[in-house]
Amino acid sequence: MQKQLKIGLIGVGVVGSAVAKILQQNKDIITARTGVEIVVKKGIVRDIKKHKNATIPLSQSVDEVLYDNEIDVIVELMGGVEKAYNIAKIALSQNKAFVTANKAMLAYHRYELEQMAKTPIGFEASVCGGIPIIKALKDGLSANHILAIRAILNGTSNYILSKMCNEGWDFSSALKKAQNLGYAEADPTLDINGTDAAHKLLILASLAYGIDSRPEEILIEGIETLSSEDIEFAREFGYTIKLLGIAKKRGDSIELRIHPAMIHSQMPLAKVDGVMNAISVVGDSVGESVYYGAGAGGEATASSVISDLIEIARGKMPQGGQMLGFHTSQPLSIIPKEQIQSSYYVRILAVDTYGVLEKIAAVLSRNHISISTFLQKPSQESKTPANSTSNDKNQKAKILLSTHTTTESAIQNALCELEALEVVLAKPIIIRIEEA
Amino acid sequence: MQKQLKIGLIGVGVVGSAVAKILQQNKDIITARTGVEIVVKKGIVRDIKKHKNATIPLSQSVDEVLYDNEIDVIVELMGGVEKAYNIAKIALSQNKAFVTANKAMLAYHRYELEQMAKTPIGFEASVCGGIPIIKALKDGLSANHILAIRAILNGTSNYILSKMCNEGWDFSSALKKAQNLGYAEADPTLDINGTDAAHKLLILASLAYGIDSRPEEILIEGIETLSSEDIEFAREFGYTIKLLGIAKKRGDSIELRIHPAMIHSQMPLAKVDGVMNAISVVGDSVGESVYYGAGAGGEATASSVISDLIEIARGKMPQGGQMLGFHTSQPLSIIPKEQIQSSYYVRILAVDTYGVLEKIAAVLSRNHISISTFLQKPSQESKTPANSTSNDKNQKAKILLSTHTTTESAIQNALCELEALEVVLAKPIIIRIEEA
């Protein structure tokens, strides 16, 4: 009889049912590639009445899989943080392998799981469902010190930014379209504000740098404040804007951050449009390599879940203690937010009168920030008919500038001082510029 | 004492010395990631006098590593086919693991090696040095039936095509520039005529489809015959031209081919410029994912060699018999060249007189080929002053057209018939069009 690997599936939603379906549909190739038949013994759902067409045996009690001695692997696809973490702990304590797509739970508990595990833990599906980036970092690039990771980790944000940058849409129309197409949730907050991307970046940073950090400890900014003027400025200077997760080595420390970034239109990441995800990794020997694919979707994510199951079936996935694949006696440290270095784009709304530029320049200079490019134009709202006098006191000017490299604390200081100027009419907006 | 993995390095050229260097430079991280120290015990070179600054012990006799019981892994970086294959056989018979970057040797002997091996065989470096595509196909995408692979596998050709398509260079200037920059060999034949790419495609096709095929059995065309008119036509219709390796599933059979292809400018592969390589893989569950990076270069290739050594050190690389990772009782078959299906671009040089179009159309129609787009213009060479009569018998016309999907045999038949027409002045040129 064919050797079997039996799994318990907790959560049979979009991804869970795709896992069951693909295990069935691609049984021929999966068995050929492992010598083992992978079988879902039972799926756990919240409300069994809602799954009338299920093709696998269902139950509402997680205990039925967690404590079933015949089950070799628990696949957790229920989401949430603490409840899922609890299930992981029980699964590991029962000496079952554990496979998860749960990035939020791993963003908080990946090191605790690694420490307690004596069985394999697979989490390829937790970062960019359709891109095997976990295995690339653990295996393919294992000879490298990773110098930088720059990644488009959230499809919803990338869809919105693509519409804004390529087709001139405004933020809210693009968001509405994304929701209509099913790319964005009814409540898109975690996608838009960078939290979802941060969860994924933390997992990648652990693989690349062995860094234990939580979302609260890193710089996270979303795309909500971007305006079409920012997009235009970017285009004018050869940039496009992407929501990037960035992990970068500086000496023995690591910068970790999520924010909208201006990147040169020629960089590979600049060409990634729509809901697609992509991860650029720079290794000290391999140089840059880029991984591109679907970031979400039931079948793409299921493909990654099953790749972990196959690795387990082959006996190739490391036992506990090596989940994150990186162990060094000298752990790297995280650079505090305020010491992050970048160049910046700054948008300032000011009164259009003499002396304004001087005052703004003085603030920047006092904070040791030097200007790289500068653009001033009358604000849209204050455009006046051709016959009005240019000394009108209500005239407003938009000042757009970019800086040379400086620190986060210098720019934040400068922003406060700028906002306090009487001639500045609103809190200035910044976008970080990411040079390759 | 630290556990050691001892290797014998056959060939200490660009890649070999990079392997030795990186093993030394990144020892900290490699040891941290494996728990094992990887040490080059001896390097084998042809002429020891030429390696005065070597940092590893050298010898001129391969037997010194092949029959050294202390050596665990033979790393073959000497190139060539039969001699390298012999060395592989001896290494395997001595129960050593075997790691190679030798695509030409694998293009001929991969299945023989797999059959005899009782130890691991690593060959990540044999296809696109800086892209971990072997591991992606074996592990990351293992849940998928692979529907198609389309890949830019040769950096030299891609550099030349980028110059021709993006900057309007002609073939020979672009080739000269590539040679000056060290991207092309003094004899660039194997890069330009598609042979190098074919070796790599055959390896990928084995991983995806378990197909044992040799270069002689597949359609291979190079980029030598491309003209700037072809590039212009491509641009006019929204295409760019790339030398593609294509492996595609049609029912239970596989199309395998290397040739210049027109692809839509919006496809991810169309945006891969210069010496970079990229591989697009379409899986039935994961959809399309694309892998981009350096295709060659000492350090990038060494990074892949070492990733194999790390996998061996971790005990994760499968023992013999699973080198190609795919076993099925029902092997897929290769579609004969003449049954390959594609749409085509055709360039015809003809006499510019009445009735020509009719004759060409008749040939196509007789071969059941239907026309998709059509463009006729006076040939450059025959451009006449404005006051000449248009009935001049020496007038030539360039006819550029694209077809709907047809078979290779139909188009080849049509080409012969076209060439035989009195009004057609040269053998027509075709370029296959590859739709995503």
PDB file of N, CA and C in Angstrom, chain A residues 180-228:
ATOM      1  N   ASN A 180     -14.431  46.530  -5.669  1.00  0.00           N
ATOM      2  CA  ASN A 180     -15.382  45.945  -6.614  1.00  0.00           C
ATOM      3  C   ASN A 180     -14.834  44.672  -7.247  1.00  0.00           C
ATOM      4  N   LEU A 181     -13.504  44.671  -7.494  1.00  0.00           N
ATOM      5  CA  LEU A 181     -12.889  43.511  -8.140  1.00  0.00           C
ATOM      6  C   LEU A 181     -12.563  42.393  -7.153  1.00  0.00           C
ATOM      7  N   GLY A 182     -12.829  42.660  -5.865  1.00  0.00           N
ATOM      8  CA  GLY A 182     -12.527  41.647  -4.854  1.00  0.00           C
ATOM      9  C   GLY A 182     -11.062  41.622  -4.447  1.00  0.00           C
ATOM     10  N   TYR A 183     -10.276  42.608  -4.855  1.00  0.00           N
ATOM     11  CA  TYR A 183      -8.866  42.668  -4.468  1.00  0.00           C
ATOM     12  C   TYR A 183      -8.696  43.234  -3.067  1.00  0.00           C
ATOM     13  N   ALA A 184      -9.671  44.058  -2.624  1.00  0.00           N
ATOM     14  CA  ALA A 184      -9.558  44.670  -1.294  1.00  0.00           C
ATOM     15  C   ALA A 184     -10.738  44.213  -0.447  1.00  0.00           C
ATOM     16  N   GLU A 185     -10.498  44.022   0.836  1.00  0.00           N
ATOM     17  CA  GLU A 185     -11.564  43.645   1.763  1.00  0.00           C
ATOM     18  C   GLU A 185     -12.526  44.820   1.941  1.00  0.00           C
ATOM     19  N   ALA A 186     -13.704  44.517   2.505  1.00  0.00           N
ATOM     20  CA  ALA A 186     -14.650  45.578   2.851  1.00  0.00           C
ATOM     21  C   ALA A 186     -13.942  46.576   3.774  1.00  0.00           C
ATOM     22  N   ASP A 187     -13.207  46.064   4.753  1.00  0.00           N
ATOM     23  CA  ASP A 187     -12.348  46.940   5.565  1.00  0.00           C
ATOM     24  C   ASP A 187     -10.896  46.738   5.124  1.00  0.00           C
ATOM     25  N   PRO A 188     -10.388  47.631   4.303  1.00  0.00           N
ATOM     26  CA  PRO A 188      -9.058  47.414   3.719  1.00  0.00           C
ATOM     27  C   PRO A 188      -7.931  47.982   4.568  1.00  0.00           C
ATOM     28  N   THR A 189      -8.245  48.345   5.828  1.00  0.00           N
ATOM     29  CA  THR A 189      -7.262  49.075   6.640  1.00  0.00           C
ATOM     30  C   THR A 189      -5.888  48.416   6.671  1.00  0.00           C
ATOM     31  N   LEU A 190      -5.821  47.123   6.993  1.00  0.00           N
ATOM     32  CA  LEU A 190      -4.518  46.470   7.185  1.00  0.00           C
ATOM     33  C   LEU A 190      -3.703  46.405   5.887  1.00  0.00           C
ATOM     34  N   ASP A 191      -4.402  46.371   4.761  1.00  0.00           N
ATOM     35  CA  ASP A 191      -3.696  46.381   3.478  1.00  0.00           C
ATOM     36  C   ASP A 191      -3.138  47.770   3.177  1.00  0.00           C
ATOM     37  N   ILE A 192      -3.978  48.765   3.393  1.00  0.00           N
ATOM     38  CA  ILE A 192      -3.660  50.134   3.016  1.00  0.00           C
ATOM     39  C   ILE A 192      -2.642  50.792   3.953  1.00  0.00           C
ATOM     40  N   ASN A 193      -2.722  50.440   5.234  1.00  0.00           N
ATOM     41  CA  ASN A 193      -1.860  51.155   6.193  1.00  0.00           C
ATOM     42  C   ASN A 193      -0.516  50.473   6.421  1.00  0.00           C
ATOM     43  N   GLY A 194      -0.228  49.419   5.665  1.00  0.00           N
ATOM     44  CA  GLY A 194       1.099  48.816   5.739  1.00  0.00           C
ATOM     45  C   GLY A 194       1.246  47.672   6.726  1.00  0.00           C
ATOM     46  N   THR A 195       0.213  47.401   7.533  1.00  0.00           N
ATOM     47  CA  THR A 195       0.342  46.365   8.567  1.00  0.00           C
ATOM     48  C   THR A 195       0.555  44.974   7.960  1.00  0.00           C
ATOM     49  N   ASP A 196      -0.242  44.653   6.961  1.00  0.00           N
ATOM     50  CA  ASP A 196      -0.119  43.333   6.327  1.00  0.00           C
ATOM     51  C   ASP A 196       1.286  43.135   5.747  1.00  0.00           C
ATOM     52  N   ALA A 197       1.776  44.168   5.071  1.00  0.00           N
ATOM     53  CA  ALA A 197       3.132  44.090   4.504  1.00  0.00           C
ATOM     54  C   ALA A 197       4.174  43.952   5.612  1.00  0.00           C
ATOM     55  N   ALA A 198       3.939  44.624   6.730  1.00  0.00           N
ATOM     56  CA  ALA A 198       4.894  44.557   7.842  1.00  0.00           C
ATOM     57  C   ALA A 198       5.002  43.137   8.384  1.00  0.00           C
ATOM     58  N   HIS A 199       3.867  42.461   8.509  1.00  0.00           N
ATOM     59  CA  HIS A 199       3.908  41.072   8.988  1.00  0.00           C
ATOM     60  C   HIS A 199       4.822  40.224   8.107  1.00  0.00           C
ATOM     61  N   LYS A 200       4.667  40.408   6.792  1.00  0.00           N
ATOM     62  CA  LYS A 200       5.460  39.603   5.865  1.00  0.00           C
ATOM     63  C   LYS A 200       6.938  39.989   5.916  1.00  0.00           C
ATOM     64  N   LEU A 201       7.191  41.288   6.003  1.00  0.00           N
ATOM     65  CA  LEU A 201       8.590  41.731   6.058  1.00  0.00           C
ATOM     66  C   LEU A 201       9.308  41.161   7.278  1.00  0.00           C
ATOM     67  N   LEU A 202       8.607  41.100   8.404  1.00  0.00           N
ATOM     68  CA  LEU A 202       9.244  40.582   9.628  1.00  0.00           C
ATOM     69  C   LEU A 202       9.644  39.120   9.450  1.00  0.00           C
ATOM     70  N   ILE A 203       8.815  38.368   8.749  1.00  0.00           N
ATOM     71  CA  ILE A 203       9.151  36.955   8.506  1.00  0.00           C
ATOM     72  C   ILE A 203      10.385  36.860   7.603  1.00  0.00           C
ATOM     73  N   LEU A 204      10.404  37.657   6.532  1.00  0.00           N
ATOM     74  CA  LEU A 204      11.568  37.643   5.631  1.00  0.00           C
ATOM     75  C   LEU A 204      12.835  38.083   6.365  1.00  0.00           C
ATOM     76  N   ALA A 205      12.696  39.082   7.233  1.00  0.00           N
ATOM     77  CA  ALA A 205      13.869  39.596   7.955  1.00  0.00           C
ATOM     78  C   ALA A 205      14.426  38.546   8.911  1.00  0.00           C
ATOM     79  N   SER A 206      13.554  37.703   9.451  1.00  0.00           N
ATOM     80  CA  SER A 206      14.039  36.629  10.320  1.00  0.00           C
ATOM     81  C   SER A 206      14.865  35.636   9.516  1.00  0.00           C
ATOM     82  N   LEU A 207      14.399  35.327   8.316  1.00  0.00           N
ATOM     83  CA  LEU A 207      15.141  34.378   7.479  1.00  0.00           C
ATOM     84  C   LEU A 207      16.471  34.963   7.034  1.00  0.00           C
ATOM     85  N   ALA A 208      16.477  36.240   6.697  1.00  0.00           N
ATOM     86  CA  ALA A 208      17.692  36.845   6.171  1.00  0.00           C
ATOM     87  C   ALA A 208      18.661  37.231   7.286  1.00  0.00           C
ATOM     88  N   TYR A 209      18.138  37.660   8.420  1.00  0.00           N
ATOM     89  CA  TYR A 209      19.004  38.249   9.445  1.00  0.00           C
ATOM     90  C   TYR A 209      18.856  37.626  10.827  1.00  0.00           C
ATOM     91  N   GLY A 210      17.937  36.677  10.972  1.00  0.00           N
ATOM     92  CA  GLY A 210      17.722  36.105  12.296  1.00  0.00           C
ATOM     93  C   GLY A 210      17.239  37.120  13.310  1.00  0.00           C
ATOM     94  N   ILE A 211      16.446  38.076  12.843  1.00  0.00           N
ATOM     95  CA  ILE A 211      16.041  39.171  13.721  1.00  0.00           C
ATOM     96  C   ILE A 211      14.657  38.939  14.294  1.00  0.00           C
ATOM     97  N   ASP A 212      14.545  39.006  15.632  1.00  0.00           N
ATOM     98  CA  ASP A 212      13.268  38.866  16.303  1.00  0.00           C
ATOM     99  C   ASP A 212      12.693  40.245  16.576  1.00  0.00           C
ATOM    100  N   SER A 213      11.712  40.626  15.810  1.00  0.00           N
ATOM    101  CA  SER A 213      11.158  41.967  15.970  1.00  0.00           C
ATOM    102  C   SER A 213       9.660  41.871  15.742  1.00  0.00           C
ATOM    103  N   ARG A 214       8.919  42.821  16.339  1.00  0.00           N
ATOM    104  CA  ARG A 214       7.456  42.801  16.205  1.00  0.00           C
ATOM    105  C   ARG A 214       6.987  44.032  15.459  1.00  0.00           C
ATOM    106  N   PRO A 215       5.779  43.981  14.935  1.00  0.00           N
ATOM    107  CA  PRO A 215       5.289  45.105  14.135  1.00  0.00           C
ATOM    108  C   PRO A 215       5.408  46.449  14.854  1.00  0.00           C
ATOM    109  N   GLU A 216       5.170  46.463  16.167  1.00  0.00           N
ATOM    110  CA  GLU A 216       5.183  47.736  16.905  1.00  0.00           C
ATOM    111  C   GLU A 216       6.564  48.383  16.876  1.00  0.00           C
ATOM    112  N   GLU A 217       7.590  47.611  16.646  1.00  0.00           N
ATOM    113  CA  GLU A 217       8.954  48.139  16.770  1.00  0.00           C
ATOM    114  C   GLU A 217       9.504  48.727  15.474  1.00  0.00           C
ATOM    115  N   ILE A 218       8.774  48.606  14.392  1.00  0.00           N
ATOM    116  CA  ILE A 218       9.343  49.090  13.128  1.00  0.00           C
ATOM    117  C   ILE A 218       8.509  50.219  12.529  1.00  0.00           C
ATOM    118  N   LEU A 219       9.132  50.938  11.622  1.00  0.00           N
ATOM    119  CA  LEU A 219       8.464  52.057  10.962  1.00  0.00           C
ATOM    120  C   LEU A 219       7.459  51.530   9.942  1.00  0.00           C
ATOM    121  N   ILE A 220       6.187  51.867  10.130  1.00  0.00           N
ATOM    122  CA  ILE A 220       5.135  51.425   9.207  1.00  0.00           C
ATOM    123  C   ILE A 220       4.304  52.629   8.779  1.00  0.00           C
ATOM    124  N   GLU A 221       4.290  52.925   7.508  1.00  0.00           N
ATOM    125  CA  GLU A 221       3.409  53.957   6.981  1.00  0.00           C
ATOM    126  C   GLU A 221       2.674  53.397   5.772  1.00  0.00           C
ATOM    127  N   GLY A 222       1.437  53.814   5.597  1.00  0.00           N
ATOM    128  CA  GLY A 222       0.615  53.309   4.499  1.00  0.00           C
ATOM    129  C   GLY A 222       0.549  54.284   3.346  1.00  0.00           C
ATOM    130  N   ILE A 223      -0.386  54.015   2.447  1.00  0.00           N
ATOM    131  CA  ILE A 223      -0.462  54.818   1.224  1.00  0.00           C
ATOM    132  C   ILE A 223      -1.614  55.822   1.260  1.00  0.00           C
ATOM    133  N   GLU A 224      -2.244  55.996   2.429  1.00  0.00           N
ATOM    134  CA  GLU A 224      -3.470  56.791   2.488  1.00  0.00           C
ATOM    135  C   GLU A 224      -3.262  58.267   2.163  1.00  0.00           C
ATOM    136  N   THR A 225      -2.052  58.778   2.436  1.00  0.00           N
ATOM    137  CA  THR A 225      -1.870  60.231   2.302  1.00  0.00           C
ATOM    138  C   THR A 225      -1.319  60.640   0.940  1.00  0.00           C
ATOM    139  N   LEU A 226      -1.136  59.664   0.042  1.00  0.00           N
ATOM    140  CA  LEU A 226      -0.555  60.009  -1.263  1.00  0.00           C
ATOM    141  C   LEU A 226      -1.535  60.800  -2.115  1.00  0.00           C
ATOM    142  N   SER A 227      -1.049  61.850  -2.753  1.00  0.00           N
ATOM    143  CA  SER A 227      -1.916  62.628  -3.629  1.00  0.00           C
ATOM    144  C   SER A 227      -1.426  62.517  -5.068  1.00  0.00           C
ATOM    145  N   SER A 228      -2.250  62.955  -5.990  1.00  0.00           N
ATOM    146  CA  SER A 228      -1.850  62.868  -7.392  1.00  0.00           C
ATOM    147  C   SER A 228      -0.677  63.803  -7.686  1.00  0.00           C
TER     148      SER A 228
END
